[in-house]
Coordinates of C-alpha atoms in Angstrom, one line a residue:
M13 CA -13.8 -16.9 -7.5
P14 CA -10.7 -15.7 -9.4
A15 CA -10.0 -17.1 -12.8
P16 CA -7.4 -19.9 -12.9
T17 CA -3.8 -18.8 -13.5
P18 CA -2.1 -20.5 -16.5
T19 CA 1.1 -22.3 -15.8
P20 CA 4.4 -20.8 -17.1
G21 CA 4.6 -21.2 -20.9
E22 CA 0.9 -22.0 -21.2
S23 CA -1.5 -19.8 -23.1
P24 CA -4.5 -18.7 -21.0
A25 CA -7.8 -20.3 -21.9
P26 CA -9.9 -18.2 -24.2
G27 CA -12.1 -16.0 -22.0
A28 CA -9.9 -16.5 -18.9
G29 CA -10.3 -13.6 -16.6
R30 CA -12.6 -11.7 -19.0
D31 CA -14.3 -8.9 -17.1
R32 CA -16.5 -7.4 -19.8
G33 CA -19.5 -8.4 -21.9
D34 CA -19.2 -9.1 -25.5
A35 CA -19.6 -6.3 -28.0
C36 CA -22.0 -8.0 -30.4
P37 CA -24.5 -5.6 -31.8
G38 CA -28.2 -6.1 -31.7
A39 CA -31.4 -4.4 -32.8
L40 CA -31.4 -2.1 -29.8
R41 CA -27.6 -1.9 -29.1
L42 CA -26.3 -0.4 -32.3
H43 CA -22.7 -0.7 -33.4
S44 CA -20.9 2.4 -34.6
A45 CA -19.1 1.9 -38.0
D46 CA -17.5 4.3 -40.4
D47 CA -20.5 4.2 -42.7
G48 CA -23.0 4.8 -39.8
S49 CA -24.6 2.7 -37.2
L50 CA -25.3 -1.0 -37.7
A51 CA -28.2 -3.0 -36.3
R52 CA -28.4 -6.8 -36.2
V53 CA -31.9 -8.4 -36.2
R54 CA -31.9 -11.9 -34.9
L55 CA -34.1 -14.5 -36.8
P56 CA -34.2 -17.7 -34.8
G57 CA -34.0 -20.6 -37.2
G58 CA -33.7 -18.0 -40.0
L59 CA -37.5 -17.9 -40.3
L60 CA -39.3 -14.9 -41.7
T61 CA -42.8 -14.2 -42.8
V62 CA -43.4 -12.1 -45.9
R63 CA -44.8 -9.3 -43.7
Q64 CA -41.6 -9.3 -41.6
A65 CA -39.5 -9.3 -44.8
D66 CA -41.4 -6.3 -46.1
E67 CA -40.8 -4.4 -42.9
L68 CA -37.0 -5.1 -43.0
A69 CA -36.9 -3.8 -46.6
A70 CA -38.7 -0.7 -45.6
L71 CA -36.3 -0.1 -42.7
A72 CA -33.3 -0.6 -44.9
E73 CA -34.6 1.8 -47.4
E74 CA -35.9 4.5 -45.1
L75 CA -33.3 4.3 -42.3
G76 CA -30.3 2.5 -43.7
D77 CA -28.2 2.4 -46.8
G78 CA -30.7 0.5 -49.0
H79 CA -29.0 -2.9 -48.4
L80 CA -29.6 -6.0 -46.2
D81 CA -26.6 -8.0 -45.1
L82 CA -27.0 -11.7 -44.2
T83 CA -24.7 -13.0 -41.5
S84 CA -23.0 -16.3 -40.8
R85 CA -25.8 -17.1 -38.2
G86 CA -28.7 -16.5 -40.5
N87 CA -29.5 -13.1 -39.2
V88 CA -30.0 -9.8 -41.0
Q89 CA -28.0 -6.6 -40.6
L90 CA -28.9 -3.0 -41.5
R91 CA -26.1 -0.6 -42.1
G92 CA -25.8 3.2 -42.6
L93 CA -28.2 3.9 -39.8
A94 CA -28.3 7.2 -37.9
A95 CA -27.1 6.9 -34.4
T96 CA -30.4 8.4 -33.1
C97 CA -32.7 5.9 -34.9
G98 CA -32.7 3.2 -32.2
A99 CA -36.0 4.0 -30.6
G100 CA -37.9 4.2 -33.9
L101 CA -36.2 1.1 -35.2
G102 CA -37.1 -0.9 -32.1
E103 CA -40.7 0.2 -32.2
R104 CA -41.1 -1.0 -35.8
L105 CA -39.4 -4.3 -35.2
R106 CA -41.7 -4.9 -32.2
G107 CA -44.7 -4.2 -34.4
A108 CA -43.5 -6.7 -37.0
G109 CA -42.9 -9.5 -34.4
L110 CA -39.2 -9.3 -34.8
L111 CA -38.4 -8.1 -31.3
P112 CA -40.6 -10.2 -28.9
S113 CA -38.4 -9.3 -25.8
D114 CA -36.1 -6.4 -25.5
R115 CA -34.1 -8.0 -22.8
H116 CA -33.5 -11.2 -24.8
E117 CA -32.9 -9.8 -28.3
R118 CA -29.1 -10.5 -28.4
V119 CA -29.4 -14.1 -27.0
R120 CA -31.9 -15.4 -29.6
N121 CA -29.0 -16.9 -31.7
V122 CA -30.6 -20.0 -33.2
V123 CA -29.5 -21.6 -36.5
A124 CA -31.5 -24.5 -38.1
S125 CA -31.3 -26.8 -41.1
P126 CA -32.7 -24.5 -43.8
L127 CA -34.1 -27.3 -46.0
S128 CA -35.8 -29.0 -43.0
G129 CA -39.2 -30.4 -44.0
L130 CA -38.6 -29.4 -47.7
D131 CA -36.6 -32.1 -49.5
G132 CA -37.4 -35.3 -47.6
N133 CA -33.8 -35.7 -46.4
G134 CA -34.1 -34.7 -42.7
R135 CA -35.6 -36.7 -39.9
A136 CA -37.6 -33.8 -38.3
D137 CA -38.9 -30.4 -39.1
T138 CA -36.8 -28.1 -37.0
R139 CA -39.1 -25.1 -37.4
T140 CA -41.2 -26.5 -34.4
W141 CA -38.0 -26.7 -32.3
A142 CA -37.0 -23.2 -33.4
R143 CA -40.2 -21.5 -32.4
A144 CA -40.5 -23.4 -29.1
L145 CA -36.9 -22.6 -28.1
D146 CA -37.3 -19.0 -29.0
A147 CA -40.4 -18.8 -26.8
L148 CA -38.6 -20.5 -23.9
L149 CA -35.6 -18.2 -24.2
C150 CA -37.7 -15.0 -24.2
A151 CA -39.6 -16.3 -21.1
D152 CA -36.6 -17.0 -18.9
P153 CA -34.9 -14.0 -17.3
A154 CA -31.8 -16.0 -16.4
V155 CA -30.6 -16.5 -20.0
T156 CA -30.1 -12.8 -20.5
A157 CA -26.7 -13.5 -19.0
L158 CA -25.7 -15.4 -22.1
S159 CA -23.2 -13.8 -24.5
G160 CA -24.4 -12.5 -27.8
R161 CA -22.0 -15.1 -29.3
F162 CA -23.6 -18.2 -27.6
L163 CA -25.1 -20.3 -30.3
F164 CA -28.0 -22.8 -30.4
G165 CA -28.1 -25.2 -33.4
L166 CA -31.0 -27.3 -34.6
D167 CA -30.0 -30.1 -37.0
D168 CA -32.7 -32.2 -38.7
G169 CA -30.3 -35.1 -38.9
R170 CA -28.4 -34.3 -42.1
G171 CA -25.4 -32.8 -40.2
D172 CA -25.3 -29.4 -41.8
I173 CA -25.9 -27.4 -38.5
A174 CA -23.9 -29.8 -36.3
A175 CA -20.9 -29.1 -38.5
L176 CA -21.0 -25.5 -37.4
A177 CA -20.1 -26.5 -33.8
P178 CA -22.8 -24.6 -31.9
D179 CA -22.6 -24.4 -28.1
V180 CA -25.8 -26.4 -27.7
T181 CA -27.0 -28.6 -30.5
L182 CA -30.2 -30.6 -31.0
I183 CA -29.9 -33.4 -33.7
A184 CA -32.9 -35.4 -34.9
A185 CA -32.0 -39.1 -34.2
D186 CA -32.6 -42.1 -36.4
E187 CA -35.2 -43.6 -34.2
G188 CA -38.6 -41.8 -34.3
G189 CA -39.3 -39.6 -31.3
D190 CA -35.7 -39.1 -30.2
A191 CA -33.1 -36.4 -30.4
V192 CA -29.5 -36.1 -29.4
L193 CA -28.4 -33.1 -27.3
G194 CA -24.8 -31.9 -27.9
Y195 CA -23.0 -29.6 -25.5
G196 CA -19.8 -27.9 -26.7
D197 CA -17.7 -29.7 -29.3
G198 CA -17.0 -33.0 -27.7
P199 CA -17.9 -36.4 -29.3
H200 CA -20.6 -37.3 -26.7
G201 CA -24.2 -36.3 -26.3
L202 CA -27.4 -37.2 -24.5
R203 CA -30.3 -39.0 -26.1
I204 CA -33.6 -37.3 -25.1
P205 CA -37.2 -37.4 -26.3
A206 CA -37.6 -35.1 -29.3
A207 CA -40.7 -33.5 -27.7
D208 CA -38.5 -32.2 -24.8
A209 CA -35.6 -31.0 -27.0
P210 CA -36.2 -27.3 -26.8
R211 CA -36.6 -27.4 -23.0
A212 CA -33.4 -29.5 -22.8
A213 CA -31.5 -26.9 -24.9
L214 CA -32.6 -24.2 -22.5
L215 CA -31.4 -26.2 -19.5
A216 CA -28.1 -26.9 -21.2
A217 CA -27.6 -23.1 -21.6
L218 CA -28.4 -22.6 -17.9
H219 CA -25.9 -25.4 -17.1
F220 CA -23.3 -23.4 -19.0
L221 CA -24.0 -20.2 -17.1
D222 CA -23.6 -22.1 -13.8
A223 CA -20.2 -23.4 -15.0
V224 CA -19.2 -19.8 -15.9
R225 CA -20.0 -18.6 -12.5
R226 CA -18.3 -21.6 -10.9
H227 CA -15.1 -21.1 -12.7
G228 CA -15.1 -17.3 -12.8
T229 CA -13.8 -17.1 -16.3
G230 CA -16.3 -14.8 -18.0
S231 CA -16.5 -17.4 -20.9
W232 CA -18.8 -16.5 -23.8
R233 CA -18.8 -20.0 -25.4
V234 CA -18.8 -23.6 -24.1
R235 CA -15.5 -24.2 -25.7
E236 CA -13.9 -21.4 -23.6
L237 CA -14.6 -23.2 -20.3
P238 CA -11.6 -24.8 -18.6
D239 CA -11.1 -28.1 -20.5
R240 CA -14.3 -27.0 -22.3
E241 CA -16.2 -29.4 -19.9
P242 CA -17.4 -31.6 -22.7
L243 CA -20.0 -34.2 -22.0
D244 CA -17.5 -37.0 -21.6
R245 CA -16.4 -35.1 -18.5
D246 CA -19.6 -33.3 -17.4
G247 CA -22.4 -35.5 -18.9
A248 CA -23.6 -36.9 -15.6
A249 CA -24.2 -33.4 -14.2
L250 CA -26.2 -32.2 -17.2
A251 CA -28.1 -35.5 -17.4
G252 CA -29.0 -35.1 -13.7
R253 CA -30.3 -31.6 -14.4
L254 CA -32.4 -32.9 -17.2
A255 CA -33.8 -35.7 -15.1
A256 CA -34.7 -33.3 -12.3
A257 CA -36.8 -31.4 -14.9
G258 CA -38.5 -34.7 -16.0
I259 CA -36.5 -35.2 -19.2
P260 CA -34.9 -38.7 -19.4
A261 CA -31.4 -38.6 -20.8
A262 CA -29.0 -41.4 -21.8
P263 CA -25.4 -41.2 -23.1
A264 CA -25.1 -41.1 -26.9
Q265 CA -22.4 -40.7 -29.5
L266 CA -22.7 -37.7 -31.7
P267 CA -22.5 -38.2 -35.4
P268 CA -18.9 -37.8 -36.8
G269 CA -18.1 -34.3 -37.8
T270 CA -18.2 -33.2 -41.4
A271 CA -17.5 -30.0 -43.3
P272 CA -20.5 -27.6 -43.4
R273 CA -22.6 -28.2 -46.5
P274 CA -24.8 -25.3 -47.4
P275 CA -27.9 -25.8 -49.7
A276 CA -26.8 -25.7 -53.3
P277 CA -28.4 -22.8 -55.3
G278 CA -31.3 -23.9 -57.5
P279 CA -34.6 -25.7 -57.3
V280 CA -35.2 -28.1 -54.4
P281 CA -37.9 -30.6 -55.2
G282 CA -39.9 -32.0 -52.3
P283 CA -41.7 -35.2 -51.8
D284 CA -45.1 -33.4 -51.7
G285 CA -44.7 -32.2 -55.2
R286 CA -43.8 -28.6 -54.2
T287 CA -40.5 -27.0 -54.9
A288 CA -38.3 -24.7 -52.9
L289 CA -35.9 -22.2 -54.4
S290 CA -32.4 -21.9 -52.9
V291 CA -30.5 -18.7 -53.8
G292 CA -27.3 -17.0 -52.6
A293 CA -26.8 -13.4 -51.8
P294 CA -23.7 -12.0 -53.7
L295 CA -21.0 -11.6 -51.0
G296 CA -23.9 -11.8 -48.4
R297 CA -25.5 -8.5 -49.4
L298 CA -28.8 -7.8 -51.1
T299 CA -30.3 -4.6 -52.4
V300 CA -33.8 -3.7 -51.2
A301 CA -35.1 -4.5 -54.8
Q302 CA -33.6 -8.0 -54.6
W303 CA -35.0 -8.6 -51.1
R304 CA -38.5 -7.4 -52.2
L305 CA -38.4 -9.7 -55.2
L306 CA -37.7 -12.6 -52.9
A307 CA -40.5 -11.6 -50.6
R308 CA -42.9 -11.1 -53.5
T309 CA -42.0 -14.6 -54.9
A310 CA -42.8 -16.1 -51.4
A311 CA -46.1 -14.2 -51.2
E312 CA -47.4 -14.9 -54.7
H313 CA -45.9 -18.3 -55.5
G314 CA -44.7 -19.8 -52.3
D315 CA -46.1 -20.4 -48.8
G316 CA -45.5 -16.9 -47.5
E317 CA -42.3 -17.8 -45.7
L318 CA -38.6 -17.1 -46.2
R319 CA -35.6 -18.8 -44.6
V320 CA -32.3 -17.1 -44.2
T321 CA -29.4 -19.6 -44.1
P322 CA -26.2 -19.5 -42.0
W323 CA -24.3 -19.5 -45.4
R324 CA -25.7 -16.1 -46.4
G325 CA -28.4 -17.5 -48.6
L326 CA -32.2 -17.7 -48.6
V327 CA -34.7 -20.4 -49.3
V328 CA -38.2 -19.7 -50.6
P329 CA -40.4 -22.8 -49.9
G330 CA -43.7 -24.0 -51.3
L331 CA -43.7 -23.2 -55.0
A332 CA -45.6 -25.3 -57.6
A333 CA -43.1 -27.2 -59.6
A334 CA -44.5 -25.7 -62.8
H335 CA -43.6 -22.2 -61.7
A336 CA -40.3 -22.9 -60.1
G337 CA -38.2 -22.6 -63.3
D338 CA -39.6 -19.2 -64.3
R339 CA -39.3 -17.8 -60.7
L340 CA -35.7 -19.0 -60.5
A341 CA -34.8 -17.3 -63.8
A342 CA -36.3 -14.0 -62.5
L343 CA -34.2 -14.2 -59.4
A344 CA -31.1 -14.9 -61.5
A345 CA -31.8 -12.0 -63.7
A346 CA -32.0 -9.8 -60.6
G347 CA -28.4 -10.8 -59.7
L348 CA -29.0 -13.5 -57.1
V349 CA -26.8 -16.7 -57.1
T350 CA -28.9 -19.5 -58.5
D351 CA -26.4 -21.9 -60.0
P352 CA -24.0 -24.1 -57.9
A353 CA -21.4 -23.7 -60.7
S354 CA -21.3 -19.9 -60.2
P355 CA -18.0 -18.5 -58.9
W356 CA -20.1 -16.4 -56.5
H357 CA -21.4 -19.6 -54.8
R358 CA -19.9 -19.9 -51.3
A359 CA -18.0 -16.6 -51.7
G360 CA -18.1 -14.0 -48.9
A361 CA -16.4 -10.9 -47.7
C362 CA -16.3 -8.7 -44.6
A363 CA -17.6 -5.1 -44.7
G364 CA -14.2 -3.7 -45.7
R365 CA -13.7 0.0 -46.6
P366 CA -15.3 2.4 -46.3
G367 CA -17.5 0.9 -43.7
C368 CA -14.8 -0.4 -41.4
A369 CA -11.9 1.7 -40.2
K370 CA -9.7 -1.4 -39.5
S371 CA -9.9 -2.7 -43.1
R372 CA -6.9 -2.2 -45.4
A373 CA -8.9 -2.3 -48.6
D374 CA -12.3 -2.1 -50.2
V375 CA -12.4 -5.9 -50.1
R376 CA -16.0 -6.1 -51.4
A377 CA -15.1 -4.2 -54.6
D378 CA -11.9 -6.3 -55.1
A379 CA -13.8 -9.5 -54.4
G380 CA -16.6 -8.6 -56.8
A381 CA -14.1 -7.8 -59.6
A382 CA -12.2 -11.1 -59.0
L383 CA -15.4 -13.1 -59.1
A384 CA -16.9 -11.3 -62.1
G385 CA -13.8 -12.3 -64.1
A386 CA -13.8 -15.9 -63.0
R387 CA -15.0 -18.8 -65.1
P388 CA -17.5 -21.3 -63.8
P389 CA -15.5 -24.1 -62.2
R390 CA -15.5 -27.6 -63.6
T391 CA -15.3 -29.2 -60.2
E392 CA -16.7 -28.4 -56.7
T393 CA -14.7 -25.6 -55.2
L394 CA -13.8 -24.5 -51.6
P395 CA -15.6 -21.6 -50.0
V396 CA -13.6 -18.3 -50.2
Y397 CA -13.7 -15.3 -47.9
W398 CA -12.1 -11.9 -48.4
S399 CA -11.0 -10.1 -45.2
G400 CA -9.8 -6.5 -44.7
C401 CA -7.7 -7.3 -41.6
E402 CA -6.6 -10.2 -39.4
R403 CA -9.9 -10.1 -37.5
R404 CA -11.5 -11.9 -40.4
C405 CA -15.0 -10.9 -39.2
G406 CA -17.7 -13.3 -40.3
R407 CA -15.4 -15.8 -41.9
P408 CA -16.6 -19.4 -42.5
G409 CA -16.5 -22.0 -39.7
G410 CA -15.2 -25.5 -40.0
G411 CA -13.5 -27.4 -42.8
R412 CA -11.3 -26.1 -45.5
W413 CA -11.7 -22.6 -47.0
V414 CA -9.7 -20.1 -49.0
D415 CA -8.5 -17.1 -46.9
V416 CA -8.0 -13.9 -49.0
L417 CA -6.5 -11.4 -46.5
A418 CA -5.7 -7.8 -47.3
T419 CA -2.2 -6.7 -46.3
D420 CA -0.2 -3.5 -46.8
D421 CA 1.4 -5.1 -49.9
G422 CA -1.7 -6.6 -51.6
Y423 CA -3.6 -9.8 -50.7
R424 CA -2.4 -13.1 -49.3
V425 CA -4.3 -16.1 -50.6
A426 CA -4.1 -19.4 -48.7
V427 CA -6.2 -22.4 -47.8
R428 CA -7.1 -22.8 -44.2
D429 CA -8.1 -26.1 -42.6
E430 CA -9.4 -25.6 -39.1
G431 CA -9.3 -29.4 -38.5
R432 CA -5.5 -29.3 -39.1
D433 CA -4.3 -25.8 -38.2
E434 CA -4.2 -26.0 -34.4
G435 CA -4.1 -22.7 -32.6
W436 CA -5.5 -20.8 -35.6
G437 CA -8.3 -18.3 -35.1
E438 CA -9.5 -15.4 -33.0
G439 CA -7.1 -14.6 -30.2
R440 CA -4.0 -16.3 -31.8
D441 CA -0.6 -14.8 -31.7
E442 CA 0.3 -14.4 -35.4
S443 CA 4.0 -13.6 -34.5
R444 CA 4.4 -17.3 -33.5
E445 CA 3.2 -18.6 -36.8
T446 CA 5.4 -19.9 -39.6
P447 CA 5.9 -17.1 -42.2
D448 CA 3.3 -17.3 -45.0
P449 CA 5.0 -18.9 -48.1
V450 CA 2.4 -17.3 -50.5
R451 CA 3.5 -14.1 -52.1
P452 CA 1.2 -11.1 -51.9
V453 CA -1.2 -10.9 -54.8
A454 CA -2.2 -7.6 -56.4
P455 CA -6.0 -7.1 -56.9
D456 CA -5.7 -7.6 -60.6
G457 CA -4.2 -11.1 -60.0
L458 CA -6.8 -12.3 -57.6
T459 CA -9.0 -14.0 -60.1
A460 CA -6.4 -16.6 -61.1
A461 CA -5.0 -16.9 -57.6
V462 CA -8.3 -17.5 -55.9
A463 CA -9.5 -19.9 -58.6
A464 CA -6.4 -22.0 -58.1
A465 CA -6.8 -22.0 -54.4
R466 CA -10.5 -23.0 -54.5
T467 CA -9.7 -26.1 -56.5
S468 CA -6.6 -27.2 -54.6
T469 CA -6.2 -30.5 -52.8
P470 CA -5.7 -30.7 -49.0
D471 CA -1.9 -31.3 -49.3
D472 CA -1.2 -28.8 -52.0
P473 CA 2.0 -27.0 -50.7
T474 CA 1.5 -24.0 -53.0
T475 CA -1.7 -22.9 -51.3
R476 CA -1.9 -24.3 -47.8
R477 CA -0.4 -22.1 -45.1
P478 CA 1.5 -23.9 -42.4
T479 CA 1.0 -22.8 -38.8
T480 CA 2.6 -23.4 -35.5
R481 CA 0.6 -25.8 -33.4
H482 CA -0.5 -24.6 -30.0
P483 CA -2.0 -27.5 -28.0
T484 CA -3.6 -25.2 -25.4
T485 CA -5.6 -23.3 -27.9
R486 CA -8.1 -24.9 -30.3
P487 CA -9.2 -23.5 -33.6
R488 CA -11.8 -20.7 -33.3
R489 CA -13.8 -18.5 -35.6
R490 CA -14.7 -14.9 -35.2
D491 CA -18.5 -15.3 -34.6
D492 CA -20.7 -13.3 -36.8
A493 CA -18.8 -10.2 -35.8
T494 CA -19.8 -7.6 -38.3
T495 CA -21.0 -9.3 -41.4

């Protein structure tokens, strides 16, 4: 069936007529960059054992550039790989349990509430869902047709993962034993038994694939479908599919959307008397030495597990409260972000030069210099992201954030609000936007400019960039593209 033709003057729906697969890298399909090949290792739910973490460190040291990059989906990337290392890399990942199915490795995109079961604030422990969903995905040959950008989200009820607008979302409900299934970004969901939640998520993904075939659009995400087929239009069909599989489903309202809230760096006391440690990776990148220190902390003082967050941080669960302070101090001394007042908290950057040919600047070096010269803020600040080009790979999703974009004349610093800037994001036509009122900033002026933007109010005209509204295109983010 041919893709629908847009009416004159209408922008085509994202994904309309797409005749190719996505180019998302994986552990077996390496991406060629200027600094060597890149491998992305999926970690469903962000979960890692110490043994798996040790193997990733060894791979980064022996095959890569000695660093591990954390992505906006809680995955790990290895850079600087030889183009011929794929077979050996795959074999070692399989041995560590990090590659349970070669055919499914790029569709295991599952993010989960990183503090689930640790601080007493959630309504369920999403680790059970994550492991069950991963097993179901790897057992179903049909889901290999999903794009590497299709995202499952598991929210323990606190709203952190739902705010990321996954394609299929499971949210622990108020009443015991229930969950709400979200499909796309509409306001409606389906209430289902929590025990059936992973199976319902799989069926929702298969429902999406049927819609893609029916419309012939080549869509990669639910929001790319014609009219996005949200549950207020398509709920009966999905509910019927669930019922046929023995899963009762009733209409439900999804919780109101909020800005994504990553775990704050520092100790996380739990109701069981144990303490977790939450830390950030500076600009999303860790050295092998930093990574091994985290793994050793988990092995010797924690419960043997690490959790990688969708905000480029890590959580080490299960420490005795008496040891948490000393362990956190050791992580801080190693250069990890351990204080929510640090300018490095909620700061990120794309790969930039020399790793990316499209980048106009070494954005990581410029970002590091700007943050190193910044004072700790007195109030909560917006997340900030440095990008080497308009692709803005790996940028934050949802809410307000500071956009630091490299140009031929320096950097442009502006506050983005995806809830207000209609038509902004991947695939937009920048020539139709209102000219940016913010003057280019030289690298040596970034510290002051970024600090001012991060503490700005929503209607501050000196930092917010106006954009032309395009009703036919909704805000989108570039999904975990290279960082």
